[in-house]
Short mmCIF file of N, CA and C in Angstrom, two decimals:
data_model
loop_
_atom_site.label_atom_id
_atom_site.label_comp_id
_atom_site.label_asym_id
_atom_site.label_seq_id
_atom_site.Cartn_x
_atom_site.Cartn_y
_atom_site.Cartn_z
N UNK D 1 -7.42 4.74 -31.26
CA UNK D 1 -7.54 5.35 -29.96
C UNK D 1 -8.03 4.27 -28.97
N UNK D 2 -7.52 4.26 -27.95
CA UNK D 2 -7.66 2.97 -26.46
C UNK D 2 -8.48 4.45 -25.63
N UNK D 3 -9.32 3.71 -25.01
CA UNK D 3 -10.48 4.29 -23.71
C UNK D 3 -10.06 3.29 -22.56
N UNK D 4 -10.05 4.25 -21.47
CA UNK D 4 -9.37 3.56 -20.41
C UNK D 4 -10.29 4.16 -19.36
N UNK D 5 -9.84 3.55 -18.19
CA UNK D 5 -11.44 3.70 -16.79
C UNK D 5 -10.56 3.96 -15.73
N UNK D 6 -10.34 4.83 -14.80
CA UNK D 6 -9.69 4.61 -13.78
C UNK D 6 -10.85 4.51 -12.90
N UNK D 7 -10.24 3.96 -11.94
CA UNK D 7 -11.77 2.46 -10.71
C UNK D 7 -10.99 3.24 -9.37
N UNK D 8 -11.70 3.91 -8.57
CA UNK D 8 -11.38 4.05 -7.12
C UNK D 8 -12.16 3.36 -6.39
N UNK D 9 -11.77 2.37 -5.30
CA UNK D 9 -12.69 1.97 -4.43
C UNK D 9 -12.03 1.68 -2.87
N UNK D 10 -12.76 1.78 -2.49
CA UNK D 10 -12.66 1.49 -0.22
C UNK D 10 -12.28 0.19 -0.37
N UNK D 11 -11.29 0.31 0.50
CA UNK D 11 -10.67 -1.10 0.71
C UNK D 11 -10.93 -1.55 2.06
N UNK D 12 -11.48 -2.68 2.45
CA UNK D 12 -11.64 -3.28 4.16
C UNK D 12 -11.32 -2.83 4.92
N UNK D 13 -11.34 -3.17 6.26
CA UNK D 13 -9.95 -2.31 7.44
C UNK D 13 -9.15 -2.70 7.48
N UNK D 14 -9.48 -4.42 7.12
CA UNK D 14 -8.43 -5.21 7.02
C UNK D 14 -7.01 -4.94 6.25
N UNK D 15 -7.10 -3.92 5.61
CA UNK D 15 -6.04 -3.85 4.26
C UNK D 15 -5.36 -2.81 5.01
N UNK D 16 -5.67 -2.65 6.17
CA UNK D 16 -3.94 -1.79 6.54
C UNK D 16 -3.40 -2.55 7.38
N UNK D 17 -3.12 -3.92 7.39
CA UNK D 17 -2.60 -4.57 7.64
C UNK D 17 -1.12 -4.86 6.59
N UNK D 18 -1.56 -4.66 5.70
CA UNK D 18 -0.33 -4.92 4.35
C UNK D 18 0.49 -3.03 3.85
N UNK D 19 1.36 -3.37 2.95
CA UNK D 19 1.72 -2.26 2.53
C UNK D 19 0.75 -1.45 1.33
N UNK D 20 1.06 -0.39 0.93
CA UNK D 20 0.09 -0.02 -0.09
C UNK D 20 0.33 -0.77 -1.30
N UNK D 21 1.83 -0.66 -1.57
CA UNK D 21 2.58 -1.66 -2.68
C UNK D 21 2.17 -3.04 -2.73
N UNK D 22 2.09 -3.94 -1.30
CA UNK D 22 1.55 -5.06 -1.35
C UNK D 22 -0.12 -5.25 -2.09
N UNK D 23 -0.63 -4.22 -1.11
CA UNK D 23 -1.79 -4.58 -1.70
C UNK D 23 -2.17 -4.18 -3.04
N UNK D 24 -1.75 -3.02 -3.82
CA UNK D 24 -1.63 -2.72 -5.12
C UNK D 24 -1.40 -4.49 -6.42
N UNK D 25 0.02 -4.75 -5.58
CA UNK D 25 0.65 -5.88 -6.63
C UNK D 25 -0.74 -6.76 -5.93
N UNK D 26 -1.04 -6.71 -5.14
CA UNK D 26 -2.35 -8.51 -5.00
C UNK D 26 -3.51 -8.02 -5.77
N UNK D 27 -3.79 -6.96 -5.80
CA UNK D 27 -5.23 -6.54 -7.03
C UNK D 27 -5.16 -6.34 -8.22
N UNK D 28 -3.92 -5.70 -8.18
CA UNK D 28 -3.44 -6.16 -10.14
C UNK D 28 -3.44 -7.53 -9.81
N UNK D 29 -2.17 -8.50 -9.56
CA UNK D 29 -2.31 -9.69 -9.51
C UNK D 29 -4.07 -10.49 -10.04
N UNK D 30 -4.62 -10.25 -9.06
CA UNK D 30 -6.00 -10.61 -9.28
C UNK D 30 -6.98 -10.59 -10.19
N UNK D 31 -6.88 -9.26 -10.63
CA UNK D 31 -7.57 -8.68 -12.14
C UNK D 31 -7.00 -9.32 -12.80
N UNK D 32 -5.61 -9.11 -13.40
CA UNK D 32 -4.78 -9.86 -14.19
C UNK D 32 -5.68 -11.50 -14.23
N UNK D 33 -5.41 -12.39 -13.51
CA UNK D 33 -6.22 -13.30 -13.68
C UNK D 33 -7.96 -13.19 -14.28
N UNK D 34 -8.99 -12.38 -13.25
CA UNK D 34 -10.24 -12.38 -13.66
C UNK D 34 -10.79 -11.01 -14.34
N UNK D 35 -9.88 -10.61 -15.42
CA UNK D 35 -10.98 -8.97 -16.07
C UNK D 35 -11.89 -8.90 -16.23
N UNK D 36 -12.67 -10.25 -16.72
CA UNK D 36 -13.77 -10.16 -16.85
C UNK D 36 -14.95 -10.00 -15.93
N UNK D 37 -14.59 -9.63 -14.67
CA UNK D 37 -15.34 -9.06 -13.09
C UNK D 37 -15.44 -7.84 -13.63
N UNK D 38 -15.15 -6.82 -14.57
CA UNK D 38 -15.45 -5.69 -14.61
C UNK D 38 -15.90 -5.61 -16.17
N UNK D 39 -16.83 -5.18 -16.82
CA UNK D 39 -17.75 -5.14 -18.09
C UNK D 39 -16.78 -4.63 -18.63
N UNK D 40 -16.06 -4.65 -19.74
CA UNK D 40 -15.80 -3.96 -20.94
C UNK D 40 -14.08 -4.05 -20.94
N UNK D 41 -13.80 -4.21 -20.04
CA UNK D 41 -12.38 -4.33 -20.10
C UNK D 41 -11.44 -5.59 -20.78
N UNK D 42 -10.43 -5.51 -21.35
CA UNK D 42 -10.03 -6.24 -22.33
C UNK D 42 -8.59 -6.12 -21.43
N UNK D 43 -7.79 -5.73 -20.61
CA UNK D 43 -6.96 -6.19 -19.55
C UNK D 43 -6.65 -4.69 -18.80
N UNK D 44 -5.97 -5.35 -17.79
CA UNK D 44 -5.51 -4.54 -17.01
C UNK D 44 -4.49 -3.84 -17.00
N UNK D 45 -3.87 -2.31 -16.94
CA UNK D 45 -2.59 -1.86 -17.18
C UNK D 45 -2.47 -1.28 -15.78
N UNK D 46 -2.82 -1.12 -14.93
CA UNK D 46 -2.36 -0.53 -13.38
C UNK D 46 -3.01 -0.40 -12.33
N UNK D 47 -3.02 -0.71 -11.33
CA UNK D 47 -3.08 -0.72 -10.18
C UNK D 47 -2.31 0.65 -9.08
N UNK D 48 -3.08 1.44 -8.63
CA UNK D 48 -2.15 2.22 -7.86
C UNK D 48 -3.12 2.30 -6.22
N UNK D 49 -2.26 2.20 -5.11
CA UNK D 49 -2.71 2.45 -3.71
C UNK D 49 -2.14 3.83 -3.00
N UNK D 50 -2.66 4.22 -2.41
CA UNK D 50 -2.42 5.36 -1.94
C UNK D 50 -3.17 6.00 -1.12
N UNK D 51 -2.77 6.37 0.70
CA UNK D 51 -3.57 6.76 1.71
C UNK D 51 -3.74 7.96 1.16
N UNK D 52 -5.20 8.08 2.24
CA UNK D 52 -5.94 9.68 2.31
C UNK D 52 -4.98 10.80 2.51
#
């Protein structure tokens, strides 16, 4: 059995400048590189953006 975390967080103001898709693929992107910014995680499987 895999345990998994889903992470919601506020994004800048700055970030409606980009698409939701854009910014989705640049934070996976990112994690993908550093998982280890978040305790316990062993990689990343998704990224999702989506307005209020």
């Amino acid at each position: 059995m895999t345990k998994k975390a889903k992470i919601l967080v506020s994004l800048v103001k700055e970030s409606i400048e980009l698409s939701n898709d854009e910014l989705a693929t640049e934070i996976f992107t990112e994690l993908l590189k550093f998982p280890q910014v978040i305790p316990w995680v062993e990689k990343v499987l998704v990224v999702s953006v989506n307005d209020d």
